[in-house]
Tab-separated table of C-alpha atoms and ligand atoms in Angstrom:
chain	number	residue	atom	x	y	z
C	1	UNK	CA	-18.950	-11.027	6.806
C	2	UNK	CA	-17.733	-7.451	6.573
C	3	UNK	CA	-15.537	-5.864	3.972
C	4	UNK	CA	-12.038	-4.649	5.521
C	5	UNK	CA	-10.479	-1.766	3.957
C	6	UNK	CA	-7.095	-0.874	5.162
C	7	UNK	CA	-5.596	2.851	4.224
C	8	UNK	CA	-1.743	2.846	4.026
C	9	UNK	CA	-0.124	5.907	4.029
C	10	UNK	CA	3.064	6.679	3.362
C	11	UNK	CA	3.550	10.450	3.335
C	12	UNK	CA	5.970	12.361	5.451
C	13	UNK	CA	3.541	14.598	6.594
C	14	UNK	CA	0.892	12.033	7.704
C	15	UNK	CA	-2.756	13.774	6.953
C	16	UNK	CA	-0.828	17.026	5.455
C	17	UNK	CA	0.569	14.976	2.168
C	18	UNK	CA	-0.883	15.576	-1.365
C	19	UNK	CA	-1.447	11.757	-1.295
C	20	UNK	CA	-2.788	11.365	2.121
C	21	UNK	CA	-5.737	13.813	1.027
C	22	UNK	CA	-6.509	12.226	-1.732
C	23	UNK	CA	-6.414	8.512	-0.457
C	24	UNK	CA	-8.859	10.464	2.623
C	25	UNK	CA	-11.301	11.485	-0.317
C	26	UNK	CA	-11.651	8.522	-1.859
C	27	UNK	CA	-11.935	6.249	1.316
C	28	UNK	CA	-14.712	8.425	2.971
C	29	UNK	CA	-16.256	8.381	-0.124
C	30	UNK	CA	-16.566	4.790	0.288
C	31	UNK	CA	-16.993	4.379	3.474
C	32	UNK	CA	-20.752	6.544	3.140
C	33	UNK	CA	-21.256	3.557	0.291
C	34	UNK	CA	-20.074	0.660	2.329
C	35	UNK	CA	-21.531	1.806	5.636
C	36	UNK	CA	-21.162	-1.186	7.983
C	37	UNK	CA	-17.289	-1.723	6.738
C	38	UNK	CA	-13.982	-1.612	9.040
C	39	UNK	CA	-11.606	0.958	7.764
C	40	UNK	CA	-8.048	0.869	9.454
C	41	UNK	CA	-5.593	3.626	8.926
C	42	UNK	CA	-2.035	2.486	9.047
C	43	UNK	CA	0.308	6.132	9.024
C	44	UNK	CA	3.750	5.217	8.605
C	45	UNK	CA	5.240	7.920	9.204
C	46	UNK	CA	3.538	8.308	12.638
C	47	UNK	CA	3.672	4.719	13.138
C	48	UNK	CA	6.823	3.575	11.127
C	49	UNK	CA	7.899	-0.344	10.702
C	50	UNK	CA	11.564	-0.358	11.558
C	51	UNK	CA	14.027	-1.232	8.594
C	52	UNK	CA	14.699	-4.480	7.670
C	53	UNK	CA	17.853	-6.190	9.555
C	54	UNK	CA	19.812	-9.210	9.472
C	55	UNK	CA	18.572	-9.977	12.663
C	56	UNK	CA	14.936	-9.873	11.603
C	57	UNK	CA	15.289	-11.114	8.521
C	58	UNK	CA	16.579	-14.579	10.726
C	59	UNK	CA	14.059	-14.105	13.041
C	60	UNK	CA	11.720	-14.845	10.246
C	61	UNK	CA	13.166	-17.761	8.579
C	62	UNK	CA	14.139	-19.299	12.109
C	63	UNK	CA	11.434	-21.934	13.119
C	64	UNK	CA	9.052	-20.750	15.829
C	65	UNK	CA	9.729	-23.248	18.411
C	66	UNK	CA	13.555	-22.278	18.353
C	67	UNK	CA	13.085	-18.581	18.088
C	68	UNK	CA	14.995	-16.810	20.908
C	69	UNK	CA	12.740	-13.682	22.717
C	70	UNK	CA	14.282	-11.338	20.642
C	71	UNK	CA	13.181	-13.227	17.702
C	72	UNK	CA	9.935	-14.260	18.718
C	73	UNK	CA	9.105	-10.458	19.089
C	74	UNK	CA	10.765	-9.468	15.155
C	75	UNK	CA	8.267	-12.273	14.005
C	76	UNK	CA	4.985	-11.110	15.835
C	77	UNK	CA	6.049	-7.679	14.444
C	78	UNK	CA	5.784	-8.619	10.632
C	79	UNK	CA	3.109	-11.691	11.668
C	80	UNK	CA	0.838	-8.710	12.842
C	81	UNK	CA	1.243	-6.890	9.760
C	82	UNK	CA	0.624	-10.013	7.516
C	83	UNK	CA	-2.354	-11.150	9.307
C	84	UNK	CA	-3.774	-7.265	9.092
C	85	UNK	CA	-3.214	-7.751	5.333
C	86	UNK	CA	-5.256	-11.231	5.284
C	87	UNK	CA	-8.685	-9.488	6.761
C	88	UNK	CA	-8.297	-6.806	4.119
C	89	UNK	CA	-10.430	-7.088	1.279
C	90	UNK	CA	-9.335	-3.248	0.185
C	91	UNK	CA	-5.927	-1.694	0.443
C	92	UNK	CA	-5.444	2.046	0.259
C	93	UNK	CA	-1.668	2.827	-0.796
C	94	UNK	CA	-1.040	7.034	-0.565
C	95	UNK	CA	1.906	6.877	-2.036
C	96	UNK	CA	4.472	9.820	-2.889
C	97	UNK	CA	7.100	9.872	-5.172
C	98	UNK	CA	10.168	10.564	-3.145
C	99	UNK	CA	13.723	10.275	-4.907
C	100	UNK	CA	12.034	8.441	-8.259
C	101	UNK	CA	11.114	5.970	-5.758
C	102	UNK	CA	8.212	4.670	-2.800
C	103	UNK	CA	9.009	6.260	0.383
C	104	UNK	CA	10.949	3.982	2.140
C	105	UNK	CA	8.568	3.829	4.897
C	106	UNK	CA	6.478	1.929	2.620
C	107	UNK	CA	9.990	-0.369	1.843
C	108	UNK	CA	10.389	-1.311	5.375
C	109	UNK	CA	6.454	-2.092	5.628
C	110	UNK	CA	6.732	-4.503	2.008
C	111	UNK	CA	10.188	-6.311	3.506
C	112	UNK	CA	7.646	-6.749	6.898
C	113	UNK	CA	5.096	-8.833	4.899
C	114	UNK	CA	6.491	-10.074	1.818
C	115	UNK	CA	7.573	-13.741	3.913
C	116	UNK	CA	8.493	-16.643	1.746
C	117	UNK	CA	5.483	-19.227	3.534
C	118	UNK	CA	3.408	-16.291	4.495
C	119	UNK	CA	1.740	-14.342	1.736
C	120	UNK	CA	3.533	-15.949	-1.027
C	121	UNK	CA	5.762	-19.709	-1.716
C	122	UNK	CA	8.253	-20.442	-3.772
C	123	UNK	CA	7.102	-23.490	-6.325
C	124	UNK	CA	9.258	-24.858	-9.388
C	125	UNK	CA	7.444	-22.288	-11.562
C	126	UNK	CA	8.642	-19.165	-9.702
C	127	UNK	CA	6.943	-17.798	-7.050
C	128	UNK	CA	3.244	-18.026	-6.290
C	129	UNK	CA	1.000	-14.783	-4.507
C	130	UNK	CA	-0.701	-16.517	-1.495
C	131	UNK	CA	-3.031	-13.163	-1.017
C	132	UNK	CA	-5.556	-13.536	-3.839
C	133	UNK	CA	-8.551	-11.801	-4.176
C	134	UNK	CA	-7.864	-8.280	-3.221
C	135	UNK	CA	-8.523	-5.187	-4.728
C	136	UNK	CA	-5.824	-2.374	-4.175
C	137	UNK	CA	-6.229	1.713	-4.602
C	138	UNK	CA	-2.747	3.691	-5.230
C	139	UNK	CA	-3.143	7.251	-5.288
C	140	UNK	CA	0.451	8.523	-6.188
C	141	UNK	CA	1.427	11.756	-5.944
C	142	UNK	CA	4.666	13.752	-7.643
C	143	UNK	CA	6.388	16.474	-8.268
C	144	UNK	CA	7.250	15.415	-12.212
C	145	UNK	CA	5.274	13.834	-14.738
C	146	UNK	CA	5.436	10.193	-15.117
C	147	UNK	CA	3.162	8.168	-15.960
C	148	UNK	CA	2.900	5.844	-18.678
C	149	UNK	CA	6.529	6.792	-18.949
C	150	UNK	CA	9.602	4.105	-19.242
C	151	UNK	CA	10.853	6.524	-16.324
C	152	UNK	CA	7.528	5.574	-14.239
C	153	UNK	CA	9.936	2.906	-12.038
C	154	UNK	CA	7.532	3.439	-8.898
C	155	UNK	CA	4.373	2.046	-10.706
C	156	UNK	CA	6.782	-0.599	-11.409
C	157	UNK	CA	7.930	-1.437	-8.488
C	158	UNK	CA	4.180	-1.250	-6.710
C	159	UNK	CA	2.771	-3.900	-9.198
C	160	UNK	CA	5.755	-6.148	-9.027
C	161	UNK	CA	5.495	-6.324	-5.450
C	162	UNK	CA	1.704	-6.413	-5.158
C	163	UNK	CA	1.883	-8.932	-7.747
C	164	UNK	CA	4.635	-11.335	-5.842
C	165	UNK	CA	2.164	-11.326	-3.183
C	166	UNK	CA	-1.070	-12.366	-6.072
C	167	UNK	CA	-2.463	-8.889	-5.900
C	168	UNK	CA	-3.063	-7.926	-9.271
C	169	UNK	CA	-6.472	-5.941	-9.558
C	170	UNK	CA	-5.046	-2.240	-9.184
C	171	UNK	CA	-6.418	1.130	-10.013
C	172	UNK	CA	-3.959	3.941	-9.945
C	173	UNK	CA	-5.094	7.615	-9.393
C	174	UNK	CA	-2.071	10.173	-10.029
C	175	UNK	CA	-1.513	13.693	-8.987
C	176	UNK	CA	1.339	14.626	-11.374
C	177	UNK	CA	3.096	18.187	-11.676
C	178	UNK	CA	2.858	19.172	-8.416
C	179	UNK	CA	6.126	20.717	-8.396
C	180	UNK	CA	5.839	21.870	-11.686
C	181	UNK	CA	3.775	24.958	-10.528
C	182	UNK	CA	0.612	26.252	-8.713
C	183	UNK	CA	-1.422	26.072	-12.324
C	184	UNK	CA	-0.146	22.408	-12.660
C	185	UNK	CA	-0.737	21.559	-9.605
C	186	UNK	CA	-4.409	22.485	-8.771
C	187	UNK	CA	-5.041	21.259	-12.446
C	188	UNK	CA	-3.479	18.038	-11.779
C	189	UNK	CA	-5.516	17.848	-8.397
C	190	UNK	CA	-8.751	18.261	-10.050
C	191	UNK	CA	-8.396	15.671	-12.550
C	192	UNK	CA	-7.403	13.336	-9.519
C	193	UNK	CA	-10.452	14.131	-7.855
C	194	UNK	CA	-12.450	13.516	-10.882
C	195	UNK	CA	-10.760	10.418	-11.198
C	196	UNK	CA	-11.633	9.599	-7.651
C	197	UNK	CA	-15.157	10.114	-8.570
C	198	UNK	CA	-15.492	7.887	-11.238
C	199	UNK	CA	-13.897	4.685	-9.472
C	200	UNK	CA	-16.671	5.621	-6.827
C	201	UNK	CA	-19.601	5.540	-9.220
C	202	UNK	CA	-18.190	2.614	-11.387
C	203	UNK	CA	-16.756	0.534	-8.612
C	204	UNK	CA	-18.997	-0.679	-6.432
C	205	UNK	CA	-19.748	-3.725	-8.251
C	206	UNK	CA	-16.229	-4.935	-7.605
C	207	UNK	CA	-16.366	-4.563	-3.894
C	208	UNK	CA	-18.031	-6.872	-1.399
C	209	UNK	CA	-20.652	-4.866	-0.290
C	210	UNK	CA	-21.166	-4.975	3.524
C	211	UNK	CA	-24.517	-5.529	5.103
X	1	FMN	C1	12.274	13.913	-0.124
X	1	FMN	C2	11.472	14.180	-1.357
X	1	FMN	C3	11.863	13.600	-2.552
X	1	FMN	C4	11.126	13.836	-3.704
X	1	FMN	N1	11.482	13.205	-4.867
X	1	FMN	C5	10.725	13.379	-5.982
X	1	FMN	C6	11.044	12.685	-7.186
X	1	FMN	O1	11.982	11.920	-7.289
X	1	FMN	N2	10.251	12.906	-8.268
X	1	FMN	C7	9.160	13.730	-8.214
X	1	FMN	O2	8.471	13.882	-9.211
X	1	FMN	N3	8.832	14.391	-7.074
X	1	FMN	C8	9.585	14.229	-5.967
X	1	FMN	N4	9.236	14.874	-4.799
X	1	FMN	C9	8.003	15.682	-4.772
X	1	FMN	C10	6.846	14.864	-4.220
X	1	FMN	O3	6.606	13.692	-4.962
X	1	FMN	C11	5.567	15.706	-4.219
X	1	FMN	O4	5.776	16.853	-3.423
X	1	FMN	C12	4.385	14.926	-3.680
X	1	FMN	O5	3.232	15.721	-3.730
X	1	FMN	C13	4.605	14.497	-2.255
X	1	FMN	O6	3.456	13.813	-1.805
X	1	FMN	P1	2.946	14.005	-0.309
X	1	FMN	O7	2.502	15.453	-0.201
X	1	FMN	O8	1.807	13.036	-0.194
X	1	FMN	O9	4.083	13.700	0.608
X	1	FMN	C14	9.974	14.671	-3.649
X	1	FMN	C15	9.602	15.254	-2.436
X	1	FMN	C16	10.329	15.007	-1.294
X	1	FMN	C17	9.894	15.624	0.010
């Protein structure tokens, strides 16, 4: 069976973003390692999930057989992206800090396919992540310096939800000072690079490799 990777990126300028480039590095980098793999790009701002509604949010809890047009389409929308998500064996988040915060591109796409029966279920111990076994890559990029910090809210937020959903094996790579200035900045893009150079010499081992 082949390995899936599946590059998410949630820039506002698609293959021009800080975290786009880096996310491209590191997944053509693995793609020469893991030559017979799929790799699908999903670029939300190009290709943006609408915003969660009312009227989706029924359309998912309604059953299927009593789902009116309108709501069988809202479901196959988020269905799609959830059974995308299954095949993966690799996700690739390129994720920018915008206002402390995930784009909320990348929002709408986590209130598409975090579904309650779906990629996780509620039990009487809290809720239990139905999408084991995945390994995920975030590389974040920001203007301000973050991590490790109490301020650091998006890593947060990116593990909590990864982590509702039983993803839990996840490597961050951050490009942090960008804003700060031009020394900063290519500093801070070097030691991502380097970064993304190790997890490609040390990582193979923890990746299906594909015939
Ligand atoms: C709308 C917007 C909001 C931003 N908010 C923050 C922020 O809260 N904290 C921060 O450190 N940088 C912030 N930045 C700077 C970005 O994180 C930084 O430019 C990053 O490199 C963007 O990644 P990208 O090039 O992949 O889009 C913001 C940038 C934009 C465009």
């Amino acid at each position: 069976m082949n390995t899936n990777l599946l590059q998410i990126n949630a820039s506002l300028f698609s293959d021009a973003g800080q975290s786009t480039a880096l996310a491209n590095e590191f997944v053509s980098g693995w793609r020469a390692r893991h030559r017979a793999a799929a790799v699908t790009v999903r670029d939300l701002a190009r290709d943006p999930v609408p915003h969660l509604t009312a009227e989706r949010f029924q359309a998912f809890l309604a059953k299927p057989g009593e789902r009116t047009p309108e709501q069988r389409a809202h479901a196959a929308c988020s269905d799609a992206l959830i059974d995308e998500l299954k095949r993966t064996d690799v996700i690739v988040l390129a994720v920018p800090m915008y206002n402390f915060d995930v784009p909320s591109t990348l929002k709408a796409y986590f209130d598409h396919v975090g579904r309650a029966g779906s990629t996780f279920r509620y039990t009487e111990q809290g809720p239990v992540g139905l999408l084991n076994g995945k390994k995920v890559y975030v590389f974040a990029s920001r203007g301000g310096i973050y991590a490790g910090k109490p301020n650091d809210t998006q890593s947060a937020c990116l593990r909590n939800f990864l982590g509702l959903l039983g993803i839990t094996d996840i490597e961050f790579v951050y490009a942090e000072g960008l804003a700060i200035g031009d020394a900063s900045k290519q500093a801070a893009l070097s030691e991502a690079r380097k970064a993304i150079a190790r997890l490609l010499s040390t990582h193979d081992a923890g990746i299906p490799l594909a015939a």
